[in-house]
Amino acid sequence: MNTALLDIQNYAKTFHLHERDKFIPSASHVNLSVYPGKLTALIGPTGAGKSSVLKGVYRTYLPSAGHILFRTAAGEIVDLAQADEHRILELRKTEIGFVTQFLHCLPRKSALDVVAEPLFARGVPTEEARGRAADLLAQLAVPAHLWNVPPATFSGGEKQRVNLARGLIAQPRLLLLDEPTASLDPATTERVVAHIETLKDTGIAMLAIFHHPDLVKRLADDVIELSPPVAIVEPEEEIA
Ligand SMILES: Nc1ncnc2c1ncn2[C@@H]1O[C@H](COP(=O)(O)OP(=O)(O)O)[C@@H](O)[C@H]1O
Ligand SMILES: [Mg+2]
């Protein structure tokens, strides 16, 4: 039996709206495991807390409860719900990648450098990093004439492919994917699906959210369904 790379136990995230002194739950009682070479899919309606789980693992959000046990390359178990910032930044650089729903990047950086950035951060020499970025952009069918242009003016689908390439380039051991194909045309979606399949073969563990149930069927080894947490609202504050 394969040992889990990631083991989430009773994860919950609640937001405190200070100005109204209200607590808004975004995910609760989440339990799941992710294995090397396998993909675990999170499903559930909008607002069920799917993105909140990924953001808790990547520590964009500090979890409110539970354990997020990650097994490092060195074989150590780190609780991502409690690890210090320094440790989290180090793991993001080397072991955990996140493809968010939207591309966030500096406006003047070329697509090639946006994609190569995670390799620069690891100390890979500039030309080698750009070479690997070019290979990946070619695989994802981003036209070569765009590689030296900042992605700010790209179409939604082009931006998303740059975003994916950036998340994939450093070959993290754990990859978090938040609707990576949401703005792609069918042909590009197929390329991305094929790429995710090859990633599985290389042993990467993935925790992913897909817009289309078909993709869940094709790619997921495990499916975890989340239901929206019940909000605690005072009766007089209820909005009909
Ligand atoms: N930063 C935040 N502040 C307050 N509420 C949030 C925040 N992020 C998410 N939420 C709330 O948490 C719930 C779950 O959101 P999300 O994880 O984005 O769901 P999903 O990805 O399943 O659509 C939603 O009700 C959302 O409004
Ligand atoms: Mg979401």
PDB file of C-alpha atoms and ligand atoms in Angstrom:
ATOM      1  CA  MET A   1       0.000   0.000   0.000  1.00  0.00           C
ATOM      2  CA  ASN A   2       1.187   3.431  -1.028  1.00  0.00           C
ATOM      3  CA  THR A   3       1.917   5.868   1.847  1.00  0.00           C
ATOM      4  CA  ALA A   4       0.011   9.158   1.698  1.00  0.00           C
ATOM      5  CA  LEU A   5       1.993  12.258   0.779  1.00  0.00           C
ATOM      6  CA  LEU A   6      -0.711  14.468   2.231  1.00  0.00           C
ATOM      7  CA  ASP A   7      -3.167  13.600   4.945  1.00  0.00           C
ATOM      8  CA  ILE A   8      -5.805  16.162   5.902  1.00  0.00           C
ATOM      9  CA  GLN A   9      -7.552  15.482   9.192  1.00  0.00           C
ATOM     10  CA  ASN A  10     -10.615  17.446  10.317  1.00  0.00           C
ATOM     11  CA  TYR A  11      -9.571  20.615   8.505  1.00  0.00           C
ATOM     12  CA  ALA A  12     -11.759  23.680   9.030  1.00  0.00           C
ATOM     13  CA  LYS A  13     -11.439  27.301   8.044  1.00  0.00           C
ATOM     14  CA  THR A  14     -13.628  30.015   9.547  1.00  0.00           C
ATOM     15  CA  PHE A  15     -13.358  33.698   8.729  1.00  0.00           C
ATOM     16  CA  HIS A  16     -13.958  36.246  11.450  1.00  0.00           C
ATOM     17  CA  LEU A  17     -15.605  39.416  10.159  1.00  0.00           C
ATOM     18  CA  HIS A  18     -14.327  41.738  12.877  1.00  0.00           C
ATOM     19  CA  GLU A  19     -16.480  44.743  12.001  1.00  0.00           C
ATOM     20  CA  ARG A  20     -19.683  42.696  12.384  1.00  0.00           C
ATOM     21  CA  ASP A  21     -18.288  40.196  14.875  1.00  0.00           C
ATOM     22  CA  LYS A  22     -19.547  37.314  12.740  1.00  0.00           C
ATOM     23  CA  PHE A  23     -17.920  33.983  11.984  1.00  0.00           C
ATOM     24  CA  ILE A  24     -18.196  32.701   8.418  1.00  0.00           C
ATOM     25  CA  PRO A  25     -17.274  29.039   7.986  1.00  0.00           C
ATOM     26  CA  SER A  26     -15.674  28.284   4.599  1.00  0.00           C
ATOM     27  CA  ALA A  27     -14.867  24.600   5.057  1.00  0.00           C
ATOM     28  CA  SER A  28     -15.321  22.156   7.892  1.00  0.00           C
ATOM     29  CA  HIS A  29     -14.717  18.507   8.799  1.00  0.00           C
ATOM     30  CA  VAL A  30     -12.566  17.891   5.748  1.00  0.00           C
ATOM     31  CA  ASN A  31     -10.709  14.575   5.735  1.00  0.00           C
ATOM     32  CA  LEU A  32      -8.747  13.274   2.772  1.00  0.00           C
ATOM     33  CA  SER A  33      -5.485  11.728   1.613  1.00  0.00           C
ATOM     34  CA  VAL A  34      -3.385  12.292  -1.481  1.00  0.00           C
ATOM     35  CA  TYR A  35      -0.950   9.665  -2.769  1.00  0.00           C
ATOM     36  CA  PRO A  36       2.109   9.817  -5.039  1.00  0.00           C
ATOM     37  CA  GLY A  37       1.113   9.271  -8.663  1.00  0.00           C
ATOM     38  CA  LYS A  38      -2.584   9.725  -7.850  1.00  0.00           C
ATOM     39  CA  LEU A  39      -5.093  12.515  -8.161  1.00  0.00           C
ATOM     40  CA  THR A  40      -7.656  13.291  -5.482  1.00  0.00           C
ATOM     41  CA  ALA A  41     -10.515  15.494  -6.754  1.00  0.00           C
ATOM     42  CA  LEU A  42     -12.577  17.824  -4.588  1.00  0.00           C
ATOM     43  CA  ILE A  43     -16.169  18.217  -5.733  1.00  0.00           C
ATOM     44  CA  GLY A  44     -19.211  20.061  -4.409  1.00  0.00           C
ATOM     45  CA  PRO A  45     -21.323  23.119  -5.236  1.00  0.00           C
ATOM     46  CA  THR A  46     -19.942  26.662  -5.404  1.00  0.00           C
ATOM     47  CA  GLY A  47     -19.215  27.858  -1.889  1.00  0.00           C
ATOM     48  CA  ALA A  48     -18.665  24.334  -0.533  1.00  0.00           C
ATOM     49  CA  GLY A  49     -15.123  25.281   0.454  1.00  0.00           C
ATOM     50  CA  LYS A  50     -13.101  23.533  -2.266  1.00  0.00           C
ATOM     51  CA  SER A  51     -10.744  26.459  -2.915  1.00  0.00           C
ATOM     52  CA  SER A  52     -10.493  27.049   0.841  1.00  0.00           C
ATOM     53  CA  VAL A  53      -9.053  23.556   1.276  1.00  0.00           C
ATOM     54  CA  LEU A  54      -6.345  24.159  -1.346  1.00  0.00           C
ATOM     55  CA  LYS A  55      -5.555  27.569   0.130  1.00  0.00           C
ATOM     56  CA  GLY A  56      -5.234  25.980   3.577  1.00  0.00           C
ATOM     57  CA  VAL A  57      -2.742  23.422   2.244  1.00  0.00           C
ATOM     58  CA  TYR A  58      -0.718  26.140   0.479  1.00  0.00           C
ATOM     59  CA  ARG A  59      -1.183  28.301   3.574  1.00  0.00           C
ATOM     60  CA  THR A  60      -2.632  31.247   1.709  1.00  0.00           C
ATOM     61  CA  TYR A  61      -5.071  30.873   4.607  1.00  0.00           C
ATOM     62  CA  LEU A  62      -4.068  29.872   8.096  1.00  0.00           C
ATOM     63  CA  PRO A  63      -6.330  26.910   8.963  1.00  0.00           C
ATOM     64  CA  SER A  64      -8.698  27.334  11.929  1.00  0.00           C
ATOM     65  CA  ALA A  65      -8.655  23.675  12.958  1.00  0.00           C
ATOM     66  CA  GLY A  66      -7.313  20.290  12.021  1.00  0.00           C
ATOM     67  CA  HIS A  67      -4.064  18.825  10.764  1.00  0.00           C
ATOM     68  CA  ILE A  68      -2.538  18.946   7.296  1.00  0.00           C
ATOM     69  CA  LEU A  69       0.191  16.331   7.425  1.00  0.00           C
ATOM     70  CA  PHE A  70       2.713  16.507   4.608  1.00  0.00           C
ATOM     71  CA  ARG A  71       5.487  13.955   4.124  1.00  0.00           C
ATOM     72  CA  THR A  72       8.614  15.772   2.888  1.00  0.00           C
ATOM     73  CA  ALA A  73      11.222  14.410   0.464  1.00  0.00           C
ATOM     74  CA  ALA A  74      13.418  13.830   3.528  1.00  0.00           C
ATOM     75  CA  GLY A  75      10.675  11.607   5.001  1.00  0.00           C
ATOM     76  CA  GLU A  76       9.697  14.011   7.758  1.00  0.00           C
ATOM     77  CA  ILE A  77       6.021  14.672   8.569  1.00  0.00           C
ATOM     78  CA  VAL A  78       5.226  18.404   8.729  1.00  0.00           C
ATOM     79  CA  ASP A  79       1.847  19.726   9.885  1.00  0.00           C
ATOM     80  CA  LEU A  80       1.191  22.503   7.371  1.00  0.00           C
ATOM     81  CA  ALA A  81      -1.567  23.829   9.625  1.00  0.00           C
ATOM     82  CA  GLN A  82       1.088  24.717  12.209  1.00  0.00           C
ATOM     83  CA  ALA A  83       4.425  25.043  10.429  1.00  0.00           C
ATOM     84  CA  ASP A  84       6.127  28.459  10.622  1.00  0.00           C
ATOM     85  CA  GLU A  85       6.170  30.837   7.635  1.00  0.00           C
ATOM     86  CA  HIS A  86       9.804  30.133   6.853  1.00  0.00           C
ATOM     87  CA  ARG A  87       9.161  26.416   6.525  1.00  0.00           C
ATOM     88  CA  ILE A  88       6.091  27.047   4.366  1.00  0.00           C
ATOM     89  CA  LEU A  89       8.037  29.301   1.972  1.00  0.00           C
ATOM     90  CA  GLU A  90      10.768  26.686   1.682  1.00  0.00           C
ATOM     91  CA  LEU A  91       8.229  23.927   0.895  1.00  0.00           C
ATOM     92  CA  ARG A  92       6.513  26.133  -1.706  1.00  0.00           C
ATOM     93  CA  LYS A  93       9.850  26.623  -3.398  1.00  0.00           C
ATOM     94  CA  THR A  94      10.746  22.960  -3.571  1.00  0.00           C
ATOM     95  CA  GLU A  95       7.871  20.565  -2.912  1.00  0.00           C
ATOM     96  CA  ILE A  96       4.414  22.115  -3.182  1.00  0.00           C
ATOM     97  CA  GLY A  97       3.059  23.868  -6.296  1.00  0.00           C
ATOM     98  CA  PHE A  98      -0.249  25.657  -6.755  1.00  0.00           C
ATOM     99  CA  VAL A  99      -1.991  26.475 -10.020  1.00  0.00           C
ATOM    100  CA  THR A 100      -4.541  29.093  -9.017  1.00  0.00           C
ATOM    101  CA  GLN A 101      -7.643  29.994 -11.013  1.00  0.00           C
ATOM    102  CA  PHE A 102      -6.051  33.194 -12.263  1.00  0.00           C
ATOM    103  CA  LEU A 103      -2.553  34.235 -13.253  1.00  0.00           C
ATOM    104  CA  HIS A 104      -0.995  36.777 -10.908  1.00  0.00           C
ATOM    105  CA  CYS A 105       2.241  38.239 -12.239  1.00  0.00           C
ATOM    106  CA  LEU A 106       4.251  41.407 -12.657  1.00  0.00           C
ATOM    107  CA  PRO A 107       3.004  43.391 -15.676  1.00  0.00           C
ATOM    108  CA  ARG A 108       6.397  43.778 -17.422  1.00  0.00           C
ATOM    109  CA  LYS A 109       7.775  40.279 -17.132  1.00  0.00           C
ATOM    110  CA  SER A 110       7.860  38.128 -20.304  1.00  0.00           C
ATOM    111  CA  ALA A 111       5.791  34.927 -20.383  1.00  0.00           C
ATOM    112  CA  LEU A 112       9.038  32.947 -20.504  1.00  0.00           C
ATOM    113  CA  ASP A 113      10.316  34.532 -17.290  1.00  0.00           C
ATOM    114  CA  VAL A 114       6.938  34.231 -15.562  1.00  0.00           C
ATOM    115  CA  VAL A 115       7.067  30.486 -16.240  1.00  0.00           C
ATOM    116  CA  ALA A 116      10.783  30.152 -15.387  1.00  0.00           C
ATOM    117  CA  GLU A 117      10.456  32.068 -12.098  1.00  0.00           C
ATOM    118  CA  PRO A 118      10.073  28.994  -9.827  1.00  0.00           C
ATOM    119  CA  LEU A 119      13.309  27.627 -11.334  1.00  0.00           C
ATOM    120  CA  PHE A 120      15.119  30.950 -10.833  1.00  0.00           C
ATOM    121  CA  ALA A 121      13.995  30.798  -7.200  1.00  0.00           C
ATOM    122  CA  ARG A 122      15.655  27.393  -6.911  1.00  0.00           C
ATOM    123  CA  GLY A 123      18.902  28.706  -8.341  1.00  0.00           C
ATOM    124  CA  VAL A 124      18.662  27.070 -11.794  1.00  0.00           C
ATOM    125  CA  PRO A 125      20.857  29.057 -14.273  1.00  0.00           C
ATOM    126  CA  THR A 126      18.886  31.590 -16.349  1.00  0.00           C
ATOM    127  CA  GLU A 127      19.347  30.031 -19.793  1.00  0.00           C
ATOM    128  CA  GLU A 128      18.579  26.506 -18.602  1.00  0.00           C
ATOM    129  CA  ALA A 129      15.439  27.758 -16.798  1.00  0.00           C
ATOM    130  CA  ARG A 130      14.268  29.674 -19.887  1.00  0.00           C
ATOM    131  CA  GLY A 131      14.924  26.610 -22.047  1.00  0.00           C
ATOM    132  CA  ARG A 132      12.715  24.451 -19.826  1.00  0.00           C
ATOM    133  CA  ALA A 133      10.057  27.171 -19.781  1.00  0.00           C
ATOM    134  CA  ALA A 134      10.092  27.265 -23.599  1.00  0.00           C
ATOM    135  CA  ASP A 135       9.706  23.459 -23.801  1.00  0.00           C
ATOM    136  CA  LEU A 136       6.707  23.559 -21.502  1.00  0.00           C
ATOM    137  CA  LEU A 137       5.046  26.490 -23.292  1.00  0.00           C
ATOM    138  CA  ALA A 138       5.498  24.611 -26.581  1.00  0.00           C
ATOM    139  CA  GLN A 139       3.939  21.467 -25.063  1.00  0.00           C
ATOM    140  CA  LEU A 140       0.948  23.524 -23.948  1.00  0.00           C
ATOM    141  CA  ALA A 141       0.685  25.095 -27.424  1.00  0.00           C
ATOM    142  CA  VAL A 142       1.430  28.684 -26.461  1.00  0.00           C
ATOM    143  CA  PRO A 143       2.658  30.223 -29.754  1.00  0.00           C
ATOM    144  CA  ALA A 144       6.396  31.069 -29.754  1.00  0.00           C
ATOM    145  CA  HIS A 145       5.806  34.675 -30.812  1.00  0.00           C
ATOM    146  CA  LEU A 146       4.168  35.278 -27.422  1.00  0.00           C
ATOM    147  CA  TRP A 147       7.011  33.946 -25.275  1.00  0.00           C
ATOM    148  CA  ASN A 148       8.837  37.271 -24.976  1.00  0.00           C
ATOM    149  CA  VAL A 149       5.667  39.288 -24.396  1.00  0.00           C
ATOM    150  CA  PRO A 150       4.213  39.985 -20.914  1.00  0.00           C
ATOM    151  CA  PRO A 151       1.037  37.853 -20.434  1.00  0.00           C
ATOM    152  CA  ALA A 152      -1.034  40.892 -19.352  1.00  0.00           C
ATOM    153  CA  THR A 153      -2.545  41.247 -22.853  1.00  0.00           C
ATOM    154  CA  PHE A 154      -2.986  37.507 -23.485  1.00  0.00           C
ATOM    155  CA  SER A 155      -6.411  35.893 -23.937  1.00  0.00           C
ATOM    156  CA  GLY A 156      -7.909  34.036 -20.948  1.00  0.00           C
ATOM    157  CA  GLY A 157      -6.874  30.659 -22.353  1.00  0.00           C
ATOM    158  CA  GLU A 158      -3.316  31.798 -23.108  1.00  0.00           C
ATOM    159  CA  LYS A 159      -2.943  33.264 -19.624  1.00  0.00           C
ATOM    160  CA  GLN A 160      -4.195  30.055 -18.071  1.00  0.00           C
ATOM    161  CA  ARG A 161      -1.652  27.987 -20.023  1.00  0.00           C
ATOM    162  CA  VAL A 162       1.155  30.273 -18.798  1.00  0.00           C
ATOM    163  CA  ASN A 163      -0.256  29.826 -15.299  1.00  0.00           C
ATOM    164  CA  LEU A 164      -0.219  26.045 -15.663  1.00  0.00           C
ATOM    165  CA  ALA A 165       3.297  25.978 -17.089  1.00  0.00           C
ATOM    166  CA  ARG A 166       4.467  28.052 -14.129  1.00  0.00           C
ATOM    167  CA  GLY A 167       2.842  25.637 -11.666  1.00  0.00           C
ATOM    168  CA  LEU A 168       4.245  22.565 -13.388  1.00  0.00           C
ATOM    169  CA  ILE A 169       7.796  23.614 -14.236  1.00  0.00           C
ATOM    170  CA  ALA A 170       9.440  22.878 -10.915  1.00  0.00           C
ATOM    171  CA  GLN A 171       7.855  19.393 -10.777  1.00  0.00           C
ATOM    172  CA  PRO A 172       6.680  19.705  -7.195  1.00  0.00           C
ATOM    173  CA  ARG A 173       5.940  16.514  -5.240  1.00  0.00           C
ATOM    174  CA  LEU A 174       2.462  17.833  -4.448  1.00  0.00           C
ATOM    175  CA  LEU A 175       0.506  19.878  -6.963  1.00  0.00           C
ATOM    176  CA  LEU A 176      -2.662  21.790  -6.091  1.00  0.00           C
ATOM    177  CA  LEU A 177      -4.888  22.585  -9.071  1.00  0.00           C
ATOM    178  CA  ASP A 178      -7.858  24.952  -8.825  1.00  0.00           C
ATOM    179  CA  GLU A 179      -9.992  24.610 -11.973  1.00  0.00           C
ATOM    180  CA  PRO A 180      -6.935  24.576 -14.254  1.00  0.00           C
ATOM    181  CA  THR A 181      -8.988  24.113 -17.435  1.00  0.00           C
ATOM    182  CA  ALA A 182     -11.869  26.473 -16.665  1.00  0.00           C
ATOM    183  CA  SER A 183     -11.068  28.979 -19.431  1.00  0.00           C
ATOM    184  CA  LEU A 184      -9.574  26.625 -22.016  1.00  0.00           C
ATOM    185  CA  ASP A 185     -10.975  25.499 -25.383  1.00  0.00           C
ATOM    186  CA  PRO A 186     -11.558  21.744 -25.861  1.00  0.00           C
ATOM    187  CA  ALA A 187      -8.292  21.139 -27.757  1.00  0.00           C
ATOM    188  CA  THR A 188      -6.172  22.840 -25.086  1.00  0.00           C
ATOM    189  CA  THR A 189      -8.123  21.089 -22.351  1.00  0.00           C
ATOM    190  CA  GLU A 190      -7.117  17.780 -23.993  1.00  0.00           C
ATOM    191  CA  ARG A 191      -3.441  18.808 -23.939  1.00  0.00           C
ATOM    192  CA  VAL A 192      -3.697  19.718 -20.271  1.00  0.00           C
ATOM    193  CA  VAL A 193      -5.443  16.434 -19.458  1.00  0.00           C
ATOM    194  CA  ALA A 194      -2.690  14.538 -21.293  1.00  0.00           C
ATOM    195  CA  HIS A 195      -0.082  16.511 -19.380  1.00  0.00           C
ATOM    196  CA  ILE A 196      -1.749  15.744 -16.031  1.00  0.00           C
ATOM    197  CA  GLU A 197      -1.705  12.058 -16.975  1.00  0.00           C
ATOM    198  CA  THR A 198       2.042  12.175 -17.661  1.00  0.00           C
ATOM    199  CA  LEU A 199       2.530  13.976 -14.334  1.00  0.00           C
ATOM    200  CA  LYS A 200       0.816  11.082 -12.595  1.00  0.00           C
ATOM    201  CA  ASP A 201       3.236   8.704 -14.273  1.00  0.00           C
ATOM    202  CA  THR A 202       6.157  10.683 -12.842  1.00  0.00           C
ATOM    203  CA  GLY A 203       4.739  10.132  -9.339  1.00  0.00           C
ATOM    204  CA  ILE A 204       3.440  13.621  -8.559  1.00  0.00           C
ATOM    205  CA  ALA A 205       0.554  13.677  -6.069  1.00  0.00           C
ATOM    206  CA  MET A 206      -2.308  16.002  -7.021  1.00  0.00           C
ATOM    207  CA  LEU A 207      -5.226  17.573  -5.175  1.00  0.00           C
ATOM    208  CA  ALA A 208      -7.485  19.137  -7.784  1.00  0.00           C
ATOM    209  CA  ILE A 209     -10.750  20.914  -8.469  1.00  0.00           C
ATOM    210  CA  PHE A 210     -12.268  20.574 -11.957  1.00  0.00           C
ATOM    211  CA  HIS A 211     -15.112  22.490 -13.424  1.00  0.00           C
ATOM    212  CA  HIS A 212     -16.375  19.565 -15.517  1.00  0.00           C
ATOM    213  CA  PRO A 213     -17.538  16.263 -13.982  1.00  0.00           C
ATOM    214  CA  ASP A 214     -16.114  14.511 -17.084  1.00  0.00           C
ATOM    215  CA  LEU A 215     -12.609  15.541 -16.104  1.00  0.00           C
ATOM    216  CA  VAL A 216     -13.138  14.243 -12.574  1.00  0.00           C
ATOM    217  CA  LYS A 217     -14.219  10.918 -14.078  1.00  0.00           C
ATOM    218  CA  ARG A 218     -11.176  10.752 -16.336  1.00  0.00           C
ATOM    219  CA  LEU A 219      -8.466  11.945 -13.979  1.00  0.00           C
ATOM    220  CA  ALA A 220      -9.463  11.270 -10.377  1.00  0.00           C
ATOM    221  CA  ASP A 221      -8.339   8.198  -8.449  1.00  0.00           C
ATOM    222  CA  ASP A 222     -10.245   9.425  -5.417  1.00  0.00           C
ATOM    223  CA  VAL A 223     -13.204  11.813  -5.161  1.00  0.00           C
ATOM    224  CA  ILE A 224     -14.052  13.801  -2.021  1.00  0.00           C
ATOM    225  CA  GLU A 225     -17.390  15.600  -1.918  1.00  0.00           C
ATOM    226  CA  LEU A 226     -17.716  18.731   0.207  1.00  0.00           C
ATOM    227  CA  SER A 227     -21.021  20.260   1.250  1.00  0.00           C
ATOM    228  CA  PRO A 228     -21.372  23.938   2.136  1.00  0.00           C
ATOM    229  CA  PRO A 229     -20.798  24.516   5.848  1.00  0.00           C
ATOM    230  CA  VAL A 230     -23.820  25.858   7.716  1.00  0.00           C
ATOM    231  CA  ALA A 231     -23.345  29.532   8.534  1.00  0.00           C
ATOM    232  CA  ILE A 232     -24.211  30.781  11.995  1.00  0.00           C
ATOM    233  CA  VAL A 233     -26.416  33.829  11.436  1.00  0.00           C
ATOM    234  CA  GLU A 234     -28.454  35.641  14.075  1.00  0.00           C
ATOM    235  CA  PRO A 235     -32.201  35.522  13.107  1.00  0.00           C
ATOM    236  CA  GLU A 236     -32.586  39.341  13.024  1.00  0.00           C
ATOM    237  CA  GLU A 237     -29.616  39.566  10.672  1.00  0.00           C
ATOM    238  CA  GLU A 238     -30.998  37.052   8.210  1.00  0.00           C
ATOM    239  CA  ILE A 239     -31.362  38.303   4.661  1.00  0.00           C
ATOM    240  CA  ALA A 240     -34.323  36.800   2.822  1.00  0.00           C
TER     241      ALA A 240
HETATM  242  N1  LIG B   1     -11.232  35.478   2.356  1.00  0.00           N
HETATM  243  C1  LIG B   1     -12.496  35.180   2.670  1.00  0.00           C
HETATM  244  N2  LIG B   1     -13.228  35.932   3.542  1.00  0.00           N
HETATM  245  C2  LIG B   1     -14.490  35.605   3.883  1.00  0.00           C
HETATM  246  N3  LIG B   1     -15.161  34.533   3.377  1.00  0.00           N
HETATM  247  C3  LIG B   1     -14.506  33.754   2.491  1.00  0.00           C
HETATM  248  C4  LIG B   1     -13.145  34.016   2.087  1.00  0.00           C
HETATM  249  N4  LIG B   1     -12.758  33.050   1.205  1.00  0.00           N
HETATM  250  C5  LIG B   1     -13.828  32.231   1.063  1.00  0.00           C
HETATM  251  N5  LIG B   1     -14.868  32.647   1.824  1.00  0.00           N
HETATM  252  C6  LIG B   1     -16.194  32.000   1.916  1.00  0.00           C
HETATM  253  O1  LIG B   1     -16.018  30.632   2.138  1.00  0.00           O
HETATM  254  C7  LIG B   1     -16.981  29.860   1.416  1.00  0.00           C
HETATM  255  C8  LIG B   1     -16.277  28.816   0.578  1.00  0.00           C
HETATM  256  O2  LIG B   1     -15.565  29.456  -0.476  1.00  0.00           O
HETATM  257  P1  LIG B   1     -14.641  28.666  -1.511  1.00  0.00           P
HETATM  258  O3  LIG B   1     -13.634  27.874  -0.775  1.00  0.00           O
HETATM  259  O4  LIG B   1     -14.131  29.659  -2.484  1.00  0.00           O
HETATM  260  O5  LIG B   1     -15.699  27.670  -2.189  1.00  0.00           O
HETATM  261  P2  LIG B   1     -15.637  26.863  -3.574  1.00  0.00           P
HETATM  262  O6  LIG B   1     -14.225  26.898  -4.081  1.00  0.00           O
HETATM  263  O7  LIG B   1     -16.106  25.483  -3.217  1.00  0.00           O
HETATM  264  O8  LIG B   1     -16.594  27.544  -4.483  1.00  0.00           O
HETATM  265  C9  LIG B   1     -17.789  30.850   0.617  1.00  0.00           C
HETATM  266  O9  LIG B   1     -18.983  31.077   1.301  1.00  0.00           O
HETATM  267  C10 LIG B   1     -16.926  32.084   0.593  1.00  0.00           C
HETATM  268  O10 LIG B   1     -17.706  33.250   0.503  1.00  0.00           O
HETATM  269 MG    MG B   2     -13.370  27.704  -5.850  1.00  0.00          MG
END
